[in-house]
PDB file of C-alpha atoms in Angstrom:
ATOM      1  CA  THR E  28      17.783 -14.169  23.502  1.00 39.00           C
ATOM      2  CA  VAL E  29      19.039 -11.077  25.271  1.00 43.00           C
ATOM      3  CA  VAL E  30      18.790  -7.616  23.725  1.00 43.00           C
ATOM      4  CA  ASN E  31      20.571  -4.778  25.497  1.00 46.00           C
ATOM      5  CA  GLY E  32      19.523  -1.134  25.319  1.00 48.00           C
ATOM      6  CA  ASP E  33      21.197   1.931  26.816  1.00 49.00           C
ATOM      7  CA  ASN E  34      19.624   1.272  30.209  1.00 67.00           C
ATOM      8  CA  PHE E  35      17.424  -1.794  29.765  1.00 65.00           C
ATOM      9  CA  ILE E  36      17.706  -5.451  28.918  1.00 72.00           C
ATOM     10  CA  LEU E  37      15.007  -7.479  27.156  1.00 69.00           C
ATOM     11  CA  LEU E  38      14.722 -11.202  27.901  1.00 68.00           C
ATOM     12  CA  ASN E  39      12.762 -13.183  25.366  1.00 62.00           C
ATOM     13  CA  ALA E  40      12.263 -16.921  24.857  1.00 53.00           C
ATOM     14  CA  GLY E  41      11.116 -17.853  21.368  1.00 51.00           C
ATOM     15  CA  ALA E  42       9.823 -21.199  20.124  1.00 44.00           C
ATOM     16  CA  ASN E  43      13.351 -22.554  19.634  1.00 44.00           C
ATOM     17  CA  ASP E  44      15.004 -20.779  22.540  1.00 53.00           C
ATOM     18  CA  THR E  45      14.194 -22.022  26.043  1.00 62.00           C
ATOM     19  CA  LEU E  46      15.403 -19.544  28.636  1.00 70.00           C
ATOM     20  CA  THR E  47      16.098 -21.631  31.744  1.00 78.00           C
ATOM     21  CA  PRO E  48      17.063 -20.411  35.240  1.00 80.00           C
ATOM     22  CA  GLN E  49      20.544 -21.838  34.578  1.00 82.00           C
ATOM     23  CA  ALA E  50      20.854 -19.815  31.372  1.00 78.00           C
ATOM     24  CA  VAL E  51      19.736 -16.689  33.222  1.00 79.00           C
ATOM     25  CA  GLU E  52      22.477 -17.230  35.810  1.00 82.00           C
ATOM     26  CA  GLN E  53      25.022 -16.921  32.977  1.00 79.00           C
ATOM     27  CA  LYS E  54      23.435 -13.585  32.005  1.00 76.00           C
ATOM     28  CA  LYS E  55      23.447 -12.308  35.576  1.00 83.00           C
ATOM     29  CA  GLN E  56      25.878  -9.437  35.037  1.00 85.00           C
ATOM     30  CA  PRO E  57      24.055  -7.782  32.088  1.00 81.00           C
ATOM     31  CA  ILE E  58      20.836  -7.929  34.112  1.00 82.00           C
ATOM     32  CA  ALA E  59      22.528  -6.434  37.170  1.00 83.00           C
ATOM     33  CA  ASP E  60      24.091  -3.655  35.077  1.00 83.00           C
ATOM     34  CA  SER E  61      20.753  -2.532  33.594  1.00 82.00           C
ATOM     35  CA  ASP E  62      18.272  -0.031  35.017  1.00 79.00           C
ATOM     36  CA  PHE E  63      15.288  -1.998  33.698  1.00 77.00           C
ATOM     37  CA  CYS E  64      14.742  -5.641  32.759  1.00 79.00           C
ATOM     38  CA  MET E  65      11.738  -6.413  30.522  1.00 75.00           C
ATOM     39  CA  LEU E  66      10.404  -9.983  30.444  1.00 72.00           C
ATOM     40  CA  GLN E  67       8.408 -11.286  27.490  1.00 63.00           C
ATOM     41  CA  LEU E  68       5.375 -13.588  27.775  1.00 52.00           C
ATOM     42  CA  GLU E  69       7.014 -16.822  26.651  1.00 62.00           C
ATOM     43  CA  ILE E  70       9.509 -17.058  29.532  1.00 68.00           C
ATOM     44  CA  PRO E  71       8.778 -19.914  32.001  1.00 72.00           C
ATOM     45  CA  VAL E  72       7.637 -18.912  35.476  1.00 73.00           C
ATOM     46  CA  ASP E  73      10.669 -20.410  37.239  1.00 78.00           C
ATOM     47  CA  THR E  74      12.926 -18.366  34.960  1.00 79.00           C
ATOM     48  CA  VAL E  75      10.949 -15.201  35.724  1.00 78.00           C
ATOM     49  CA  VAL E  76      11.416 -15.831  39.444  1.00 80.00           C
ATOM     50  CA  LYS E  77      15.183 -16.295  38.955  1.00 83.00           C
ATOM     51  CA  VAL E  78      15.472 -13.045  36.991  1.00 83.00           C
ATOM     52  CA  MET E  79      13.501 -11.204  39.656  1.00 81.00           C
ATOM     53  CA  GLU E  80      15.850 -12.482  42.370  1.00 83.00           C
ATOM     54  CA  ILE E  81      18.898 -11.236  40.439  1.00 85.00           C
ATOM     55  CA  ALA E  82      17.248  -7.891  39.720  1.00 83.00           C
ATOM     56  CA  ASN E  83      16.224  -7.449  43.335  1.00 81.00           C
ATOM     57  CA  GLU E  84      19.826  -7.910  44.479  1.00 84.00           C
ATOM     58  CA  SER E  85      21.176  -5.342  41.997  1.00 84.00           C
ATOM     59  CA  GLY E  86      18.347  -2.793  42.114  1.00 82.00           C
ATOM     60  CA  THR E  87      17.304  -3.427  38.511  1.00 83.00           C
ATOM     61  CA  LYS E  88      13.615  -2.658  37.989  1.00 78.00           C
ATOM     62  CA  ILE E  89      11.437  -5.439  36.570  1.00 77.00           C
ATOM     63  CA  VAL E  90       8.994  -4.717  33.715  1.00 74.00           C
ATOM     64  CA  LEU E  91       6.557  -7.579  33.177  1.00 69.00           C
ATOM     65  CA  ASN E  92       3.534  -8.434  31.059  1.00 61.00           C
ATOM     66  CA  PRO E  93       0.540  -9.530  33.175  1.00 55.00           C
ATOM     67  CA  GLU E  94       0.249 -13.026  31.669  1.00 56.00           C
ATOM     68  CA  PRO E  95       3.217 -14.555  33.555  1.00 50.00           C
ATOM     69  CA  PHE E  96       2.413 -12.293  36.513  1.00 54.00           C
ATOM     70  CA  LYS E  97      -0.827 -14.233  37.079  1.00 56.00           C
ATOM     71  CA  GLU E  98       1.134 -17.487  37.460  1.00 59.00           C
ATOM     72  CA  LEU E  99       3.857 -16.208  39.773  1.00 63.00           C
ATOM     73  CA  PRO E 100       4.017 -17.141  43.461  1.00 63.00           C
ATOM     74  CA  ALA E 101       2.424 -14.371  45.508  1.00 64.00           C
ATOM     75  CA  ALA E 102       5.625 -14.021  47.531  1.00 60.00           C
ATOM     76  CA  VAL E 103       7.479 -12.495  44.566  1.00 60.00           C
ATOM     77  CA  TYR E 104       4.755  -9.997  43.568  1.00 63.00           C
ATOM     78  CA  PRO E 105       6.446  -7.149  45.472  1.00 64.00           C
ATOM     79  CA  LEU E 106       9.580  -7.648  43.326  1.00 64.00           C
ATOM     80  CA  VAL E 107       7.733  -6.512  40.175  1.00 69.00           C
ATOM     81  CA  ASP E 108       8.109  -2.771  39.511  1.00 65.00           C
ATOM     82  CA  TYR E 109       6.005  -2.299  36.356  1.00 63.00           C
ATOM     83  CA  LEU E 110       3.261  -4.210  34.553  1.00 60.00           C
ATOM     84  CA  ILE E 111       2.679  -3.587  30.841  1.00 59.00           C
ATOM     85  CA  PRO E 112      -0.583  -5.037  29.502  1.00 56.00           C
ATOM     86  CA  ASN E 113      -0.092  -5.612  25.767  1.00 52.00           C
ATOM     87  CA  GLU E 114      -3.118  -6.502  23.655  1.00 49.00           C
ATOM     88  CA  HIS E 115      -2.629  -5.503  20.031  1.00 46.00           C
ATOM     89  CA  GLU E 116      -6.025  -6.705  18.846  1.00 40.00           C
ATOM     90  CA  ALA E 117      -7.338  -3.585  20.546  1.00 40.00           C
ATOM     91  CA  GLU E 118      -5.783  -1.657  17.653  1.00 41.00           C
ATOM     92  CA  ALA E 119      -9.048  -2.347  15.837  1.00 36.00           C
ATOM     93  CA  LEU E 120     -10.692   0.223  18.105  1.00 38.00           C
ATOM     94  CA  THR E 121      -7.542   2.238  18.818  1.00 39.00           C
ATOM     95  CA  GLU E 122      -7.301   0.644  22.246  1.00 44.00           C
ATOM     96  CA  SER E 123     -10.431   2.525  23.266  1.00 45.00           C
ATOM     97  CA  ILE E 124     -11.918  -0.509  24.994  1.00 48.00           C
ATOM     98  CA  ALA E 125     -10.688  -3.317  27.247  1.00 56.00           C
ATOM     99  CA  LEU E 126     -10.927  -6.655  25.443  1.00 53.00           C
ATOM    100  CA  ASP E 127     -12.041  -9.721  27.402  1.00 56.00           C
ATOM    101  CA  ARG E 128      -9.325 -12.156  26.251  1.00 57.00           C
ATOM    102  CA  PHE E 129      -7.669 -11.963  29.678  1.00 59.00           C
ATOM    103  CA  GLY E 130     -10.735 -10.922  31.678  1.00 69.00           C
ATOM    104  CA  THR E 131     -13.404  -8.271  31.973  1.00 80.00           C
ATOM    105  CA  PRO E 132     -12.796  -4.505  32.301  1.00 84.00           C
ATOM    106  CA  GLU E 133     -13.658  -4.799  35.990  1.00 88.00           C
ATOM    107  CA  GLU E 134     -11.078  -7.557  36.414  1.00 84.00           C
ATOM    108  CA  LEU E 135      -8.482  -5.370  34.712  1.00 85.00           C
ATOM    109  CA  LYS E 136      -9.294  -2.574  37.159  1.00 90.00           C
ATOM    110  CA  HIS E 137      -8.934  -5.041  40.012  1.00 88.00           C
ATOM    111  CA  LEU E 138      -5.558  -6.215  38.674  1.00 85.00           C
ATOM    112  CA  ILE E 139      -4.300  -2.628  38.514  1.00 89.00           C
ATOM    113  CA  ASP E 140      -5.627  -1.789  41.987  1.00 91.00           C
ATOM    114  CA  THR E 141      -3.997  -4.932  43.400  1.00 88.00           C
ATOM    115  CA  ALA E 142      -0.701  -4.032  41.734  1.00 86.00           C
ATOM    116  CA  HIS E 143      -0.899  -0.535  43.238  1.00 90.00           C
ATOM    117  CA  GLU E 144      -1.484  -1.993  46.695  1.00 89.00           C
ATOM    118  CA  MET E 145       1.803  -3.873  46.236  1.00 84.00           C
ATOM    119  CA  GLY E 146       3.633  -0.762  45.087  1.00 86.00           C
ATOM    120  CA  ILE E 147       3.699  -1.839  41.420  1.00 86.00           C
ATOM    121  CA  ALA E 148       3.148   0.699  38.637  1.00 89.00           C
ATOM    122  CA  VAL E 149       1.135  -0.439  35.605  1.00 89.00           C
ATOM    123  CA  ILE E 150       1.982   0.864  32.116  1.00 89.00           C
ATOM    124  CA  MET E 151      -0.094   0.410  28.964  1.00 89.00           C
ATOM    125  CA  ASP E 152       1.396  -0.381  25.551  1.00 86.00           C
ATOM    126  CA  LEU E 153      -0.688   2.229  23.690  1.00 90.00           C
ATOM    127  CA  VAL E 154      -1.181   2.079  19.915  1.00 90.00           C
ATOM    128  CA  HIS E 155      -1.878   5.537  18.507  1.00 92.00           C
ATOM    129  CA  ALA E 156       0.386   5.048  15.495  1.00 91.00           C
ATOM    130  CA  HIS E 157      -2.192   3.322  13.288  1.00 89.00           C
ATOM    131  CA  TYR E 158      -5.505   1.478  13.200  1.00 85.00           C
ATOM    132  CA  VAL E 159      -6.873  -1.454  11.217  1.00 82.00           C
ATOM    133  CA  LYS E 160      -8.524  -0.850   7.876  1.00 81.00           C
ATOM    134  CA  ASN E 161     -11.214  -3.478   8.591  1.00 73.00           C
ATOM    135  CA  LEU E 162     -14.677  -1.998   8.224  1.00 69.00           C
ATOM    136  CA  ASN E 163     -16.665  -4.316  10.504  1.00 69.00           C
ATOM    137  CA  GLU E 164     -14.758  -3.958  13.791  1.00 65.00           C
ATOM    138  CA  GLY E 165     -12.692  -0.822  13.209  1.00 71.00           C
ATOM    139  CA  ILE E 166     -13.158   2.903  12.659  1.00 77.00           C
ATOM    140  CA  ALA E 167     -12.029   2.958   9.013  1.00 76.00           C
ATOM    141  CA  SER E 168     -14.567   4.579   6.667  1.00 75.00           C
ATOM    142  CA  LEU E 169     -16.764   5.419   9.617  1.00 73.00           C
ATOM    143  CA  ASP E 170     -18.289   8.306   7.648  1.00 74.00           C
ATOM    144  CA  GLY E 171     -18.160   6.482   4.306  1.00 77.00           C
ATOM    145  CA  SER E 172     -14.865   8.052   3.232  1.00 78.00           C
ATOM    146  CA  ASP E 173     -11.264   6.900   3.545  1.00 77.00           C
ATOM    147  CA  HIS E 174     -10.140  10.062   5.312  1.00 80.00           C
ATOM    148  CA  HIS E 175     -12.349  10.634   8.343  1.00 83.00           C
ATOM    149  CA  TYR E 176      -9.492   9.831  10.747  1.00 84.00           C
ATOM    150  CA  SER E 177      -6.745   9.719   8.104  1.00 85.00           C
ATOM    151  CA  LYS E 178      -5.460  11.687   5.162  1.00 89.00           C
ATOM    152  CA  ALA E 179      -6.990  10.738   1.816  1.00 84.00           C
ATOM    153  CA  GLY E 180      -5.389   8.134  -0.415  1.00 85.00           C
ATOM    154  CA  ASP E 181      -1.905   6.729   0.043  1.00 86.00           C
ATOM    155  CA  ALA E 182      -0.987   9.405   2.592  1.00 86.00           C
ATOM    156  CA  GLY E 183      -3.380   7.749   5.029  1.00 84.00           C
ATOM    157  CA  TYR E 184      -2.085   4.219   4.532  1.00 85.00           C
ATOM    158  CA  GLN E 185       0.837   2.417   6.230  1.00 86.00           C
ATOM    159  CA  GLN E 186       2.119  -0.056   3.670  1.00 84.00           C
ATOM    160  CA  TYR E 187       4.360  -2.031   6.019  1.00 83.00           C
ATOM    161  CA  TRP E 188       1.538  -2.794   8.477  1.00 84.00           C
ATOM    162  CA  ASP E 189      -1.277  -2.794   5.909  1.00 86.00           C
ATOM    163  CA  SER E 190      -3.199  -0.419   8.164  1.00 87.00           C
ATOM    164  CA  MET E 191      -4.485   3.140   8.329  1.00 87.00           C
ATOM    165  CA  ILE E 192      -2.575   6.137   9.726  1.00 91.00           C
ATOM    166  CA  PHE E 193      -4.072   8.883  11.833  1.00 92.00           C
ATOM    167  CA  ASP E 194      -4.095  12.454  10.555  1.00 93.00           C
ATOM    168  CA  TYR E 195      -2.673  14.215  13.610  1.00 94.00           C
ATOM    169  CA  GLY E 196      -3.355  17.607  12.038  1.00 93.00           C
ATOM    170  CA  LYS E 197      -7.122  17.239  12.455  1.00 92.00           C
ATOM    171  CA  ASP E 198      -8.577  18.667  15.655  1.00 92.00           C
ATOM    172  CA  GLY E 199     -11.131  15.857  15.865  1.00 91.00           C
ATOM    173  CA  VAL E 200      -8.428  13.186  15.631  1.00 91.00           C
ATOM    174  CA  GLU E 201      -6.327  14.905  18.304  1.00 93.00           C
ATOM    175  CA  HIS E 202      -9.324  15.160  20.619  1.00 93.00           C
ATOM    176  CA  PHE E 203     -10.257  11.515  19.979  1.00 91.00           C
ATOM    177  CA  LEU E 204      -6.762  10.223  20.792  1.00 94.00           C
ATOM    178  CA  LEU E 205      -6.219  12.532  23.762  1.00 95.00           C
ATOM    179  CA  SER E 206      -9.570  11.506  25.255  1.00 94.00           C
ATOM    180  CA  ASN E 207      -8.432   7.884  24.890  1.00 93.00           C
ATOM    181  CA  VAL E 208      -5.257   8.663  26.867  1.00 95.00           C
ATOM    182  CA  LYS E 209      -7.289  10.353  29.598  1.00 95.00           C
ATOM    183  CA  TYR E 210      -9.831   7.520  29.671  1.00 94.00           C
ATOM    184  CA  TRP E 211      -7.244   4.848  30.461  1.00 94.00           C
ATOM    185  CA  MET E 212      -5.712   6.946  33.216  1.00 95.00           C
ATOM    186  CA  GLU E 213      -8.902   8.120  34.904  1.00 96.00           C
ATOM    187  CA  GLU E 214     -11.085   5.036  34.422  1.00 93.00           C
ATOM    188  CA  PHE E 215      -8.484   2.284  34.901  1.00 93.00           C
ATOM    189  CA  HIS E 216      -5.757   4.177  36.816  1.00 95.00           C
ATOM    190  CA  PHE E 217      -2.889   3.250  34.501  1.00 94.00           C
ATOM    191  CA  ASP E 218       0.352   4.887  35.610  1.00 94.00           C
ATOM    192  CA  GLY E 219       1.656   5.720  32.171  1.00 93.00           C
ATOM    193  CA  PHE E 220       2.187   4.538  28.629  1.00 93.00           C
ATOM    194  CA  ARG E 221       4.699   3.088  26.228  1.00 89.00           C
ATOM    195  CA  PHE E 222       3.627   4.527  22.856  1.00 92.00           C
ATOM    196  CA  ASP E 223       3.862   1.867  20.159  1.00 88.00           C
ATOM    197  CA  GLY E 224       5.148   2.583  16.633  1.00 90.00           C
ATOM    198  CA  VAL E 225       6.532   6.030  17.407  1.00 92.00           C
ATOM    199  CA  THR E 226       9.008   5.941  14.510  1.00 91.00           C
ATOM    200  CA  SER E 227       6.120   5.425  12.091  1.00 92.00           C
ATOM    201  CA  MET E 228       4.360   8.412  13.634  1.00 93.00           C
ATOM    202  CA  LEU E 229       7.326  10.762  13.584  1.00 94.00           C
ATOM    203  CA  TYR E 230       8.393  10.435   9.938  1.00 93.00           C
ATOM    204  CA  HIS E 231       6.574  10.803   6.631  1.00 92.00           C
ATOM    205  CA  ASP E 232       8.346   7.682   5.338  1.00 91.00           C
ATOM    206  CA  HIS E 233       7.537   5.954   8.674  1.00 90.00           C
ATOM    207  CA  GLY E 234      11.239   5.263   9.126  1.00 88.00           C
ATOM    208  CA  LEU E 235      11.123   2.591   6.431  1.00 87.00           C
ATOM    209  CA  GLY E 236      14.468   2.337   4.657  1.00 82.00           C
ATOM    210  CA  THR E 237      15.942   5.224   6.654  1.00 86.00           C
ATOM    211  CA  ALA E 238      19.227   4.630   8.436  1.00 85.00           C
ATOM    212  CA  PHE E 239      19.378   7.014  11.389  1.00 88.00           C
ATOM    213  CA  THR E 240      23.151   7.325  11.207  1.00 89.00           C
ATOM    214  CA  ASP E 241      23.431  10.968  12.309  1.00 89.00           C
ATOM    215  CA  TYR E 242      21.375  13.559  14.160  1.00 89.00           C
ATOM    216  CA  SER E 243      20.269  15.312  10.956  1.00 90.00           C
ATOM    217  CA  LYS E 244      18.059  12.305  10.212  1.00 90.00           C
ATOM    218  CA  TYR E 245      16.104  12.681  13.445  1.00 91.00           C
ATOM    219  CA  PHE E 246      14.612  16.091  12.686  1.00 91.00           C
ATOM    220  CA  SER E 247      14.353  17.119   9.051  1.00 92.00           C
ATOM    221  CA  MET E 248      11.806  17.752   6.325  1.00 93.00           C
ATOM    222  CA  ASN E 249      10.959  14.070   6.722  1.00 92.00           C
ATOM    223  CA  THR E 250       9.659  14.740  10.245  1.00 94.00           C
ATOM    224  CA  ASP E 251       5.877  14.793  10.696  1.00 94.00           C
ATOM    225  CA  THR E 252       5.576  17.880  12.864  1.00 96.00           C
ATOM    226  CA  GLU E 253       1.854  17.287  13.399  1.00 96.00           C
ATOM    227  CA  ALA E 254       2.657  13.918  14.993  1.00 96.00           C
ATOM    228  CA  VAL E 255       5.349  15.559  17.120  1.00 96.00           C
ATOM    229  CA  THR E 256       2.783  18.115  18.292  1.00 96.00           C
ATOM    230  CA  TYR E 257       0.315  15.355  19.149  1.00 96.00           C
ATOM    231  CA  LEU E 258       2.892  13.493  21.242  1.00 97.00           C
ATOM    232  CA  GLN E 259       3.751  16.734  23.048  1.00 97.00           C
ATOM    233  CA  LEU E 260       0.064  17.333  23.806  1.00 97.00           C
ATOM    234  CA  ALA E 261      -0.349  13.739  24.974  1.00 97.00           C
ATOM    235  CA  ASN E 262       2.580  14.095  27.359  1.00 96.00           C
ATOM    236  CA  GLU E 263       1.202  17.379  28.702  1.00 97.00           C
ATOM    237  CA  LEU E 264      -2.210  15.784  29.287  1.00 97.00           C
ATOM    238  CA  ILE E 265      -0.672  12.745  30.978  1.00 97.00           C
ATOM    239  CA  ARG E 266       1.217  15.007  33.393  1.00 96.00           C
ATOM    240  CA  GLN E 267      -1.928  17.012  34.109  1.00 96.00           C
ATOM    241  CA  VAL E 268      -3.893  13.891  34.985  1.00 96.00           C
ATOM    242  CA  ASN E 269      -1.037  12.381  36.989  1.00 96.00           C
ATOM    243  CA  PRO E 270       2.127  14.453  37.625  1.00 95.00           C
ATOM    244  CA  ASN E 271       3.946  11.231  38.578  1.00 92.00           C
ATOM    245  CA  ALA E 272       3.009   9.365  35.416  1.00 93.00           C
ATOM    246  CA  ILE E 273       5.575   7.356  33.494  1.00 87.00           C
TER     247      ILE E 273
END
């Protein structure tokens, strides 16, 4: 499938949708007309190479998850512009650690350093919108209550995801999340972030059932101003750590 945005195109191959190099050739113009082309994990390596060739000719920047990147011929590495590691199981600890599913923390650092040597920026898919309610591997009820990192009761619960929501109005929560942002940049040298679940963060109803049909819906009494403030602080911190961050 192909999903177009204002300046990006997403290529995704699901279980019943094989995206072949021949199929990509038919989608050549939309790829060439986009500023960014994001490739999902399921796409075959030969298809990834074909997309990269088209993008290289048109100047479209390639955004790639590291899983297919590991299988690509070394000759096409320089054609990748951005890597986005995406490991949602890390939500259990608010992405505060590097899981070993794809390697050790040191191997992740090596991957990022190697990408930098090739002129490739590496972006993290960062989940600060929510965290799992599991008690054994998560931070829920860390102090014995249901509102150490969240608001008490239903206000601290995200029904759609069946997970807990951060209380961005608490100084301790802000410091915890901001330190996490700084950790990934300073310790692993990530070049920036794509914040996951931003709509859920920005609105008290988490955007569920809201049709954003006009600008009045984007900033209203439904807007969580504490979450907006957190995102502003996060962006300020990111720029302080790395003025060229993405």
